Short mmCIF file of C-alpha atoms in Angstrom, two decimals:
data_model
loop_
_atom_site.label_atom_id
_atom_site.label_comp_id
_atom_site.label_asym_id
_atom_site.label_seq_id
_atom_site.Cartn_x
_atom_site.Cartn_y
_atom_site.Cartn_z
CA MET D 1 -53.21 48.35 136.70
CA HIS D 2 -51.36 49.38 139.62
CA PHE D 3 -50.72 52.38 140.84
CA VAL D 4 -48.75 53.18 144.49
CA ILE D 5 -48.65 56.98 145.72
CA MET D 6 -46.23 58.01 148.57
CA GLY D 7 -47.63 61.20 150.12
CA CYS D 8 -51.98 62.50 151.27
CA GLY D 9 -52.07 65.47 150.94
CA ARG D 10 -54.00 67.48 148.70
CA VAL D 11 -52.24 66.39 145.78
CA GLY D 12 -51.66 62.97 146.36
CA SER D 13 -55.36 62.48 147.78
CA THR D 14 -56.84 64.00 144.34
CA LEU D 15 -54.34 61.61 142.30
CA ALA D 16 -55.62 58.32 144.36
CA ARG D 17 -59.14 59.47 143.72
CA THR D 18 -58.36 60.05 140.10
CA LEU D 19 -56.90 56.52 139.30
CA GLY D 20 -59.61 54.95 141.41
CA ARG D 21 -62.50 56.50 139.76
CA GLY D 22 -60.30 55.87 136.39
CA GLY D 23 -60.65 51.97 138.16
CA HIS D 24 -56.74 52.23 138.76
CA ASP D 25 -56.02 49.26 141.93
CA VAL D 26 -53.80 51.83 144.07
CA ALA D 27 -52.11 51.56 147.09
CA ILE D 28 -51.81 55.22 148.83
CA ILE D 29 -48.63 56.20 151.36
CA ASP D 30 -48.36 58.91 154.32
CA ALA D 31 -46.80 58.27 158.12
CA ASP D 32 -50.12 60.44 159.29
CA ALA D 33 -52.59 57.41 159.92
CA SER D 34 -55.26 60.49 160.08
CA ALA D 35 -53.93 61.89 156.30
CA PHE D 36 -55.94 59.76 154.68
CA ARG D 37 -59.24 62.07 156.24
CA ARG D 38 -58.91 62.93 152.82
CA LEU D 39 -59.29 60.77 150.46
CA GLY D 40 -63.68 60.30 151.56
CA THR D 41 -65.71 56.98 152.27
CA SER D 42 -65.74 56.40 148.33
CA PHE D 43 -62.15 55.62 148.58
CA GLU D 44 -61.27 51.65 147.77
CA GLY D 45 -57.75 51.77 147.39
CA GLN D 46 -55.47 50.42 150.24
CA THR D 47 -53.92 53.04 152.61
CA VAL D 48 -50.34 52.09 154.16
CA THR D 49 -48.86 54.39 157.50
CA GLY D 50 -45.34 54.09 157.19
CA ILE D 51 -42.20 56.27 155.48
CA GLY D 52 -42.72 56.18 151.68
CA PHE D 53 -39.46 55.19 150.94
CA ASP D 54 -38.10 53.04 153.59
CA ARG D 55 -38.77 49.53 151.47
CA ASP D 56 -40.33 47.50 153.47
CA THR D 57 -43.23 49.77 153.48
CA LEU D 58 -43.08 50.43 149.41
CA VAL D 59 -43.41 46.43 149.24
CA ALA D 60 -47.11 46.22 151.23
CA ALA D 61 -48.33 48.87 149.39
CA GLY D 62 -47.47 46.17 146.15
CA ILE D 63 -44.34 48.09 144.85
CA ARG D 64 -43.40 45.04 143.61
CA ASP D 65 -46.18 44.58 141.17
CA ALA D 66 -46.96 48.65 140.80
CA TYR D 67 -47.27 50.05 137.55
CA ALA D 68 -46.18 53.21 138.05
CA PHE D 69 -45.28 55.43 141.10
CA ALA D 70 -45.71 58.86 142.38
CA ALA D 71 -44.26 60.40 145.26
CA VAL D 72 -46.61 62.95 146.33
CA SER D 73 -45.29 64.34 149.76
CA SER D 74 -44.10 67.88 151.67
CA GLY D 75 -40.68 66.86 151.09
CA ASP D 76 -37.78 67.20 147.44
CA ASN D 77 -35.34 64.99 149.31
CA SER D 78 -37.91 62.13 150.28
CA ASN D 79 -39.89 62.56 146.78
CA ILE D 80 -36.92 61.66 145.15
CA LEU D 81 -35.69 59.37 147.83
CA ALA D 82 -38.37 57.29 147.23
CA ALA D 83 -38.61 57.84 143.55
CA ARG D 84 -35.24 56.46 143.15
CA VAL D 85 -36.07 53.80 144.58
CA ALA D 86 -38.96 52.23 143.33
CA ARG D 87 -37.44 52.71 140.18
CA GLU D 88 -33.37 50.92 141.52
CA THR D 89 -34.12 48.65 143.13
CA PHE D 90 -37.87 47.52 142.51
CA GLY D 91 -37.93 48.37 138.75
CA VAL D 92 -40.53 51.05 138.70
CA GLU D 93 -39.44 52.43 135.06
CA HIS D 94 -42.80 54.85 135.45
CA VAL D 95 -42.52 57.71 138.07
CA ALA D 96 -42.94 60.65 139.12
CA ALA D 97 -41.50 63.39 141.96
CA ARG D 98 -43.36 66.54 143.17
CA ILE D 99 -40.84 69.12 144.18
CA TYR D 100 -41.65 72.16 145.75
CA ASP D 101 -38.09 74.24 144.76
CA PRO D 102 -38.10 74.18 140.64
CA GLN D 103 -33.93 74.80 140.90
CA ARG D 104 -33.55 71.36 141.50
CA ALA D 105 -35.45 69.98 138.21
CA MET D 106 -32.46 69.77 136.09
CA VAL D 107 -30.04 67.55 138.99
CA TYR D 108 -33.83 65.36 139.67
CA GLN D 109 -33.38 65.03 135.50
CA ARG D 110 -30.67 63.48 135.02
CA LEU D 111 -31.37 60.81 137.64
CA GLY D 112 -33.86 59.92 134.92
CA ILE D 113 -36.93 61.12 137.23
CA PRO D 114 -39.03 63.50 135.75
CA THR D 115 -40.76 66.07 137.81
CA VAL D 116 -43.54 68.70 138.71
CA ALA D 117 -43.53 71.95 140.63
CA THR D 118 -45.34 72.62 142.78
CA VAL D 119 -46.24 75.88 141.26
CA ARG D 120 -47.80 74.90 138.09
CA TRP D 121 -49.05 71.86 139.16
CA THR D 122 -52.10 70.11 138.39
CA SER D 123 -53.45 66.12 138.84
CA ASP D 124 -52.89 65.87 134.40
CA GLN D 125 -49.39 66.60 134.61
CA MET D 126 -48.32 64.49 136.73
CA ILE D 127 -51.42 61.76 135.48
CA GLN D 128 -49.76 62.77 132.55
CA ARG D 129 -46.66 60.95 133.93
CA LEU D 130 -47.71 57.58 135.48
CA LEU D 131 -49.91 56.44 133.00
CA PRO D 132 -48.90 55.04 129.19
CA GLN D 133 -52.09 56.94 127.65
CA GLY D 134 -51.40 60.14 129.30
CA ALA D 135 -50.36 62.66 127.23
CA VAL D 136 -52.41 66.13 127.34
CA PRO D 137 -51.99 68.26 124.53
CA GLU D 138 -50.20 71.82 124.91
CA LEU D 139 -50.74 72.88 121.55
CA THR D 140 -53.81 71.96 118.76
CA ASP D 141 -54.30 74.76 116.15
CA PRO D 142 -57.51 76.92 115.23
CA SER D 143 -58.51 73.75 113.12
CA GLY D 144 -58.11 71.61 116.04
CA LYS D 145 -56.71 68.20 113.99
CA ILE D 146 -52.73 68.98 114.73
CA VAL D 147 -51.48 69.03 118.66
CA ILE D 148 -47.80 69.07 120.19
CA ALA D 149 -47.70 67.16 123.40
CA GLU D 150 -45.71 65.66 125.72
CA VAL D 151 -45.71 61.32 125.55
CA PRO D 152 -44.35 59.55 127.54
CA LEU D 153 -41.43 56.70 125.87
CA ALA D 154 -40.96 53.31 127.66
CA GLU D 155 -37.66 53.60 128.86
CA ALA D 156 -36.34 50.79 125.85
CA TRP D 157 -35.98 53.91 124.36
CA VAL D 158 -33.29 55.41 125.83
CA GLY D 159 -30.30 55.78 123.84
CA ARG D 160 -31.71 55.26 120.50
CA HIS D 161 -32.55 58.22 117.93
CA LEU D 162 -34.99 61.08 118.50
CA THR D 163 -34.72 60.31 114.02
CA GLU D 164 -36.13 56.72 115.06
CA VAL D 165 -39.49 58.06 117.26
CA GLU D 166 -40.68 59.97 113.96
CA GLU D 167 -39.56 56.82 111.64
CA GLN D 168 -41.66 54.41 113.62
CA THR D 169 -44.80 56.65 114.61
CA GLY D 170 -45.28 59.15 112.05
CA ALA D 171 -44.96 62.06 115.14
CA ARG D 172 -42.69 64.76 114.67
CA VAL D 173 -40.22 65.14 117.82
CA ALA D 174 -41.64 69.62 118.15
CA TYR D 175 -39.18 69.34 121.10
CA VAL D 176 -37.98 68.42 124.08
CA THR D 177 -37.69 69.43 127.32
CA ARG D 178 -34.03 67.92 128.84
CA LEU D 179 -32.45 68.94 131.84
CA GLY D 180 -35.32 71.37 132.66
CA GLU D 181 -34.69 73.26 129.64
CA GLY D 182 -36.05 72.89 125.72
CA THR D 183 -34.52 71.81 122.74
CA LEU D 184 -34.91 71.96 119.27
CA PRO D 185 -34.10 68.77 117.81
CA ARG D 186 -30.54 67.47 115.46
CA PRO D 187 -31.02 64.64 113.75
CA ASP D 188 -27.83 62.56 115.40
CA MET D 189 -29.73 63.89 119.39
CA VAL D 190 -30.67 60.34 120.57
CA VAL D 191 -33.08 59.49 123.89
CA GLN D 192 -31.41 60.24 127.30
CA GLN D 193 -32.83 58.89 130.37
CA GLY D 194 -35.54 61.95 131.21
CA ASP D 195 -35.81 63.66 128.59
CA LEU D 196 -39.50 64.81 127.89
CA VAL D 197 -39.71 64.73 124.90
CA HIS D 198 -43.46 66.72 122.82
CA LEU D 199 -44.32 65.51 119.42
CA THR D 200 -46.25 67.24 116.75
CA VAL D 201 -48.98 64.45 115.95
CA PRO D 202 -52.63 64.56 113.57
CA ARG D 203 -55.59 64.66 116.87
CA ASP D 204 -57.04 61.50 116.24
CA ASP D 205 -53.33 58.85 115.83
CA LEU D 206 -52.10 60.65 119.46
CA ALA D 207 -53.77 57.67 120.83
CA ARG D 208 -51.95 55.55 118.40
CA VAL D 209 -48.79 57.38 118.99
CA GLU D 210 -49.01 57.37 121.91
CA ARG D 211 -49.00 52.83 122.44
CA LEU D 212 -46.24 52.45 120.26
CA CYS D 213 -43.97 55.10 122.38
CA ASP D 214 -45.15 52.79 125.48
CA GLN D 215 -43.71 49.04 124.20
CA ALA D 216 -40.15 48.89 123.54
CA PRO D 217 -39.11 49.87 119.80
CA ALA D 218 -38.87 47.88 117.09
CA PRO D 219 -35.27 46.30 116.18
CA HIS D 220 -33.19 48.86 114.02
#
């Protein structure tokens, strides 16, 4: 799959190398060409010098063929603007933005842009929001058989009831992070843009559940 990353700082370069080692095609954008030195000599992806929210720059990075886009530059405003351009102009479904001000998370969530706050940054969290099977278990029972994991839902799930997620996957919704706050599921609750859904599922069944969540739900 093709990934486009904006920002070749510590986070962006680590993300690019990690995805590249995973066999993915990666293009990384930065306004400062010298930043690409952080990638090292083994990086085989594409480097693009330019402004990450500029449409021509994004096109040069292959945004039209991108499966996912990550905005991890040093500026909150640039990151959210680039993420919105990737989603709203080029239709990239899987986008994520790094933020420095956690209080802005609610605004970004309303725009349907998953965010990762700097204070709790790990590469796993960003990859979790980009890859179709990137769920990282948040809690495991003592036996190791049951996990609670944030599982990304395809855009097509927006507007569908959480009970449908349970019916079609066999998992249980533990809670939903909505507008930066945890919310317990209700029978009438529907998936909204920007929701992060946390499922309780047998560990051995997690990959199957992830695949189902990454595709459009079955018709009513």
